[in-house]
mmCIF file of C-alpha atoms in Angstrom:
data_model
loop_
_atom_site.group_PDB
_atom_site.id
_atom_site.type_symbol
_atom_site.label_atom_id
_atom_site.label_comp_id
_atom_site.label_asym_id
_atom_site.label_seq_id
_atom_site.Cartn_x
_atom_site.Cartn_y
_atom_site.Cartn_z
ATOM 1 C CA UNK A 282 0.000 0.000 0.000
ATOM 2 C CA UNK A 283 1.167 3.268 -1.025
ATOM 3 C CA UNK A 284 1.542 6.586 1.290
ATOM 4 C CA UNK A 285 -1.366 8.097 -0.522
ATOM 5 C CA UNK A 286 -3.195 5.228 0.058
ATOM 6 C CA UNK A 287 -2.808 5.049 4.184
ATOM 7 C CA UNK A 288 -4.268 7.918 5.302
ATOM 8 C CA UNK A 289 -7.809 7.295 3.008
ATOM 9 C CA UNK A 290 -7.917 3.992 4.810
ATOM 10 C CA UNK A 291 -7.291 5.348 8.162
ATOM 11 C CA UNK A 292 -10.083 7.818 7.503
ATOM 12 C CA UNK A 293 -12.984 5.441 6.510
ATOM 13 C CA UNK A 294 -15.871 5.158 9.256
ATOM 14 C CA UNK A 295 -15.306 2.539 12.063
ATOM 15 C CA UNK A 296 -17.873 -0.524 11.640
ATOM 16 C CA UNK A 297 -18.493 -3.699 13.234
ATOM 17 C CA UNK A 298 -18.105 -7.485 11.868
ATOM 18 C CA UNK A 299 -21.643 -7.021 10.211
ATOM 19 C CA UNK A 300 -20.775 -3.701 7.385
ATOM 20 C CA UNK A 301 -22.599 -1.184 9.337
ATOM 21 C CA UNK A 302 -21.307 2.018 9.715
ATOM 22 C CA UNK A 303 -22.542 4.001 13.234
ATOM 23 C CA UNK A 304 -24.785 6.532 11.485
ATOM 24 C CA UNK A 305 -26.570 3.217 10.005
ATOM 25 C CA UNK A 306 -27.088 1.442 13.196
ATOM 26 C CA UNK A 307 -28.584 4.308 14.775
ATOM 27 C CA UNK A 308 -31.233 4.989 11.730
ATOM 28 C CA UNK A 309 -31.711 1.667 12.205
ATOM 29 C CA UNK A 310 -32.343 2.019 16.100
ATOM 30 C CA UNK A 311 -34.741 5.430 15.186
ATOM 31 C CA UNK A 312 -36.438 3.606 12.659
ATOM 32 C CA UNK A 313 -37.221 0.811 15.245
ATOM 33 C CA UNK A 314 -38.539 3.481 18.021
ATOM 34 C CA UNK A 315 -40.578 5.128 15.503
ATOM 35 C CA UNK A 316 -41.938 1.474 14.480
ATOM 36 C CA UNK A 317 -42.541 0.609 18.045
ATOM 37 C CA UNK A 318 -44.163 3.828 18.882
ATOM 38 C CA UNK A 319 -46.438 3.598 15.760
ATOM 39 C CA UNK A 320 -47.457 0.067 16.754
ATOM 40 C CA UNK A 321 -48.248 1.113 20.087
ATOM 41 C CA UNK A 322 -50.891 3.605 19.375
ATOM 42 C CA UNK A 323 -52.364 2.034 16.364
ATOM 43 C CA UNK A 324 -52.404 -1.198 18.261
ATOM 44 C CA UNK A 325 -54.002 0.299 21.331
ATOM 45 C CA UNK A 326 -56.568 2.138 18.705
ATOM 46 C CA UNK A 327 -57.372 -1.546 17.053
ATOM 47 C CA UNK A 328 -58.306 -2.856 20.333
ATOM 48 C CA UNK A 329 -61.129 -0.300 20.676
ATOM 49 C CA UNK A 330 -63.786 -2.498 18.958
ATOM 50 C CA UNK A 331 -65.870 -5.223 19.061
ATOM 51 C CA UNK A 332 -64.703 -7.490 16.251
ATOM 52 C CA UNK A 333 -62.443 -10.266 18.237
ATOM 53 C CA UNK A 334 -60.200 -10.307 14.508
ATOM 54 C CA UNK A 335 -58.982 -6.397 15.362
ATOM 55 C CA UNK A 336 -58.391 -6.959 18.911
ATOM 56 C CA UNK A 337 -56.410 -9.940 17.818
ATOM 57 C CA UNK A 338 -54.836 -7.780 15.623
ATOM 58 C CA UNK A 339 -54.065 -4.727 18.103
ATOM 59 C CA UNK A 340 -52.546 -6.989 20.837
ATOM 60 C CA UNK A 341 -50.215 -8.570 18.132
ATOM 61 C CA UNK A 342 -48.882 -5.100 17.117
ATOM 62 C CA UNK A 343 -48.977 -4.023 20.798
ATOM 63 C CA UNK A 344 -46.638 -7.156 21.219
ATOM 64 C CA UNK A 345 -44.750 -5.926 18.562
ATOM 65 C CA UNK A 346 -43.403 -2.678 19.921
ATOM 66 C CA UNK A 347 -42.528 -4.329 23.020
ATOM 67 C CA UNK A 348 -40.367 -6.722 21.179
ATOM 68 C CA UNK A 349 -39.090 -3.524 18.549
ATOM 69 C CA UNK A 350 -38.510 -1.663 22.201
ATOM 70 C CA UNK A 351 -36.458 -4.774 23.374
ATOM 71 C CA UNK A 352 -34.555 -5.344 20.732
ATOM 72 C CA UNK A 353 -33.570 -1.801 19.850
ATOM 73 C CA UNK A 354 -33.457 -0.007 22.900
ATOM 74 C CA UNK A 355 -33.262 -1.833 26.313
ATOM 75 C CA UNK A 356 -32.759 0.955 28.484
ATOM 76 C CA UNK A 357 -36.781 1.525 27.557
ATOM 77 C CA UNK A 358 -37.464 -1.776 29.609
ATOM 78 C CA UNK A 359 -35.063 -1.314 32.685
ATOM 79 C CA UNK A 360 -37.910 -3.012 34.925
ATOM 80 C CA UNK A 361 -37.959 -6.470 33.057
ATOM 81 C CA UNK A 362 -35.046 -8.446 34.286
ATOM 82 C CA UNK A 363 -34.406 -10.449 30.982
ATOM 83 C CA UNK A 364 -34.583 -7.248 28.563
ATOM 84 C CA UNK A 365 -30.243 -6.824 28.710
ATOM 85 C CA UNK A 366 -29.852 -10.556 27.505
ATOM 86 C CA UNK A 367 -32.653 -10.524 24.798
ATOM 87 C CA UNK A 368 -31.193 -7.065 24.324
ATOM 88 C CA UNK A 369 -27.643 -8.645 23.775
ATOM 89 C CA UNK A 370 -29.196 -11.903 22.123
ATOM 90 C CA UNK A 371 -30.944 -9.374 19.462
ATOM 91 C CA UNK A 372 -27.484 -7.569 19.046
ATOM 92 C CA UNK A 373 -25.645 -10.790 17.790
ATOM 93 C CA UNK A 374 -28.270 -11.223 15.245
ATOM 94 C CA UNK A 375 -27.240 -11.036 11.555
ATOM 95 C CA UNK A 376 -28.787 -8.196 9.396
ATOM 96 C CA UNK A 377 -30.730 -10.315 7.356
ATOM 97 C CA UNK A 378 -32.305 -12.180 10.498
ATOM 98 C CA UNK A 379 -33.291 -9.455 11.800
ATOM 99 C CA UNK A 380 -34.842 -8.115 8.414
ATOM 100 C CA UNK A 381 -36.944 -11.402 8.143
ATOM 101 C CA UNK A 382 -37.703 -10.998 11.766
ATOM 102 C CA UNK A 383 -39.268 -7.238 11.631
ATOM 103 C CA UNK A 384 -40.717 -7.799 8.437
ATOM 104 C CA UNK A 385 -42.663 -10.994 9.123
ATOM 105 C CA UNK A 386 -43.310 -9.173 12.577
ATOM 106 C CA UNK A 387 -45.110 -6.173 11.113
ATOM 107 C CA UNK A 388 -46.887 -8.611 8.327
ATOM 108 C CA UNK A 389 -48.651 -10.890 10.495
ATOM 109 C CA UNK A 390 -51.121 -8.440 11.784
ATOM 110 C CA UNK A 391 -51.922 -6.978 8.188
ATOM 111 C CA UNK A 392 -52.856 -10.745 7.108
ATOM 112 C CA UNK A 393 -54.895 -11.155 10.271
ATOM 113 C CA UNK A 394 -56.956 -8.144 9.518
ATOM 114 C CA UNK A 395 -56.271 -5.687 6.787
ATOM 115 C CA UNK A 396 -57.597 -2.233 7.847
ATOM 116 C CA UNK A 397 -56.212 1.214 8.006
ATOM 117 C CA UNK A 398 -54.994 1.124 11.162
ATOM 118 C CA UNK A 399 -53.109 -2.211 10.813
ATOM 119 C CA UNK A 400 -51.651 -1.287 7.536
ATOM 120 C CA UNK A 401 -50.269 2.438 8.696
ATOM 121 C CA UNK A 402 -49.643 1.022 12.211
ATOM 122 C CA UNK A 403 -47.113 -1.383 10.870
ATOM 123 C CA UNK A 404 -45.547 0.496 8.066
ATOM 124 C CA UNK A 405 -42.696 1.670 9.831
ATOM 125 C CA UNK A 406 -42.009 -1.315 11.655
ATOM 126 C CA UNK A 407 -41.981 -3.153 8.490
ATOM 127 C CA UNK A 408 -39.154 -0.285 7.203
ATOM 128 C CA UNK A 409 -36.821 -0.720 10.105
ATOM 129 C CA UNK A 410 -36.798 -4.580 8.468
ATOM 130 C CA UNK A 411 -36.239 -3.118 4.904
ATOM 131 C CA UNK A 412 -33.300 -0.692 6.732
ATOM 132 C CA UNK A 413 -31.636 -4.004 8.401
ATOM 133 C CA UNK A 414 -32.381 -5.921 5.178
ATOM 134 C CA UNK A 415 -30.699 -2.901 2.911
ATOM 135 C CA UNK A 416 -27.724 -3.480 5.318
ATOM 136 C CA UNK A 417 -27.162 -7.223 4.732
ATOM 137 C CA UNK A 418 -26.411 -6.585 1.038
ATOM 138 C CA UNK A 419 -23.444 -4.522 1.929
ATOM 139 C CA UNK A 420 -21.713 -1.295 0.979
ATOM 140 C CA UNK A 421 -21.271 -0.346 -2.172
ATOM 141 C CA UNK A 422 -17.936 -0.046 -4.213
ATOM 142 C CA UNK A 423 -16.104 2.792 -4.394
ATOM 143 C CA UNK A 424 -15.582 4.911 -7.688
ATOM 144 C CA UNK A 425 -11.618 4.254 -7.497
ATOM 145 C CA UNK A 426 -12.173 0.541 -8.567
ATOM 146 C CA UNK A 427 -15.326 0.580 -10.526
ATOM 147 C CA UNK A 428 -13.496 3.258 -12.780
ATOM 148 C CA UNK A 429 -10.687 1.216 -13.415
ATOM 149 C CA UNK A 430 -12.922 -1.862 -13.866
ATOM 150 C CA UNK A 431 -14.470 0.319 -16.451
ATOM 151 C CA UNK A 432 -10.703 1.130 -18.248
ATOM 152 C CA UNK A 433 -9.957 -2.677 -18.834
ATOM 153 C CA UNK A 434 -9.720 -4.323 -22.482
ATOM 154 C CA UNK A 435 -12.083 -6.512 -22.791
ATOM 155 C CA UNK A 436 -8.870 -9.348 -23.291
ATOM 156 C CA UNK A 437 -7.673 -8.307 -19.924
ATOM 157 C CA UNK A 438 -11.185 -9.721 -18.196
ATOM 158 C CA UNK A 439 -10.936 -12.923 -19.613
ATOM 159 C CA UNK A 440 -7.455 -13.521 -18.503
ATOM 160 C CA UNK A 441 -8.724 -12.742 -15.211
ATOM 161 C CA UNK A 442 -11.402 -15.083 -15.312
ATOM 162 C CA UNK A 443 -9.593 -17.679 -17.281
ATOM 163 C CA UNK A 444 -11.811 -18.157 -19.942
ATOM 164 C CA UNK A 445 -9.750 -17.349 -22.993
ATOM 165 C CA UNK A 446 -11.233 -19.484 -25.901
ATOM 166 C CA UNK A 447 -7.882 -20.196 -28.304
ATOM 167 C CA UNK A 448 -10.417 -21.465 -31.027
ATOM 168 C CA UNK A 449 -12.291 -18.844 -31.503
ATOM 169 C CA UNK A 450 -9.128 -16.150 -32.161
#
């Protein structure tokens, strides 16, 4: 590595094992407070009815921010003595999991009784899992290696690859 080189490496953002950069986590952490705060309300609101299919419903997403409060931000549940080991359990997660998990999380109410409520309630609980989902695919490239990509012969990528075809030359 050159001299030019160190000093561009030494300023790139710190992140963890899983590609995350700090700003990222904590949209990821807002998103999930948001989520759990929307579920909340429109859960509490769903449970203000007769119909046993929208109280079903409202407890669900009412379960749901406690788990999105859990997960996200522990501190919230200081008087439930498990909430620092789910807390760290949720933390060792994979992105991906944890996409699946919010997503499917924020679904199951919508399928157990579409309405207005349900659908809005959940939306933003179901984009904290499209945030941690965007974050399993990794970072990008950067320009610097997609430009020279771009400068190659076309001979120089098969030699790379190793699929030079003598025959057809």
């Amino acid at each position: 590595m050159s001299s030019v080189e160190q000093p561009a490496v030494a300023n790139k953002t710190s992140t963890d094992d899983d590609g995350m950069s700090w700003w990222y986590r904590w949209l990821c952490k807002i998103a999930g407070v948001a989520g759990g705060i929307s579920c909340a309300i429109a859960g509490v609101w769903n449970c203000v009815t007769v119909n046993p299919l929208n109280i079903a419903a409202g407890v669900w997403m009412i379960l749901n921010a406690f788990v999105l409060f859990l997960c996200e931000v522990p501190f919230c549940c200081q008087f439930i003595e498990f909430a620092n080991a789910v807390a760290a359990r949720a933390d060792r997660l994979k992105p991906w999991q944890k996409a699946f998990f919010y997503c499917g999380m924020a679904l199951f109410p919508i399928f157990l009784k579409l309405s207005f409520t349900t659908l809005f309630g959940n939306a933003i609980a179901f984009a904290t899992g499209v945030l941690y989902g965007l974050a399993s695919l990794g970072k990008k490239g950067d320009g610097v290696s997609y430009a020279r990509l771009q400068h190659q012969k076309p001979g120089d990528e098969e030699k790379l690859t190793g699929t030079t075809d003598v025959e057809a030359q």
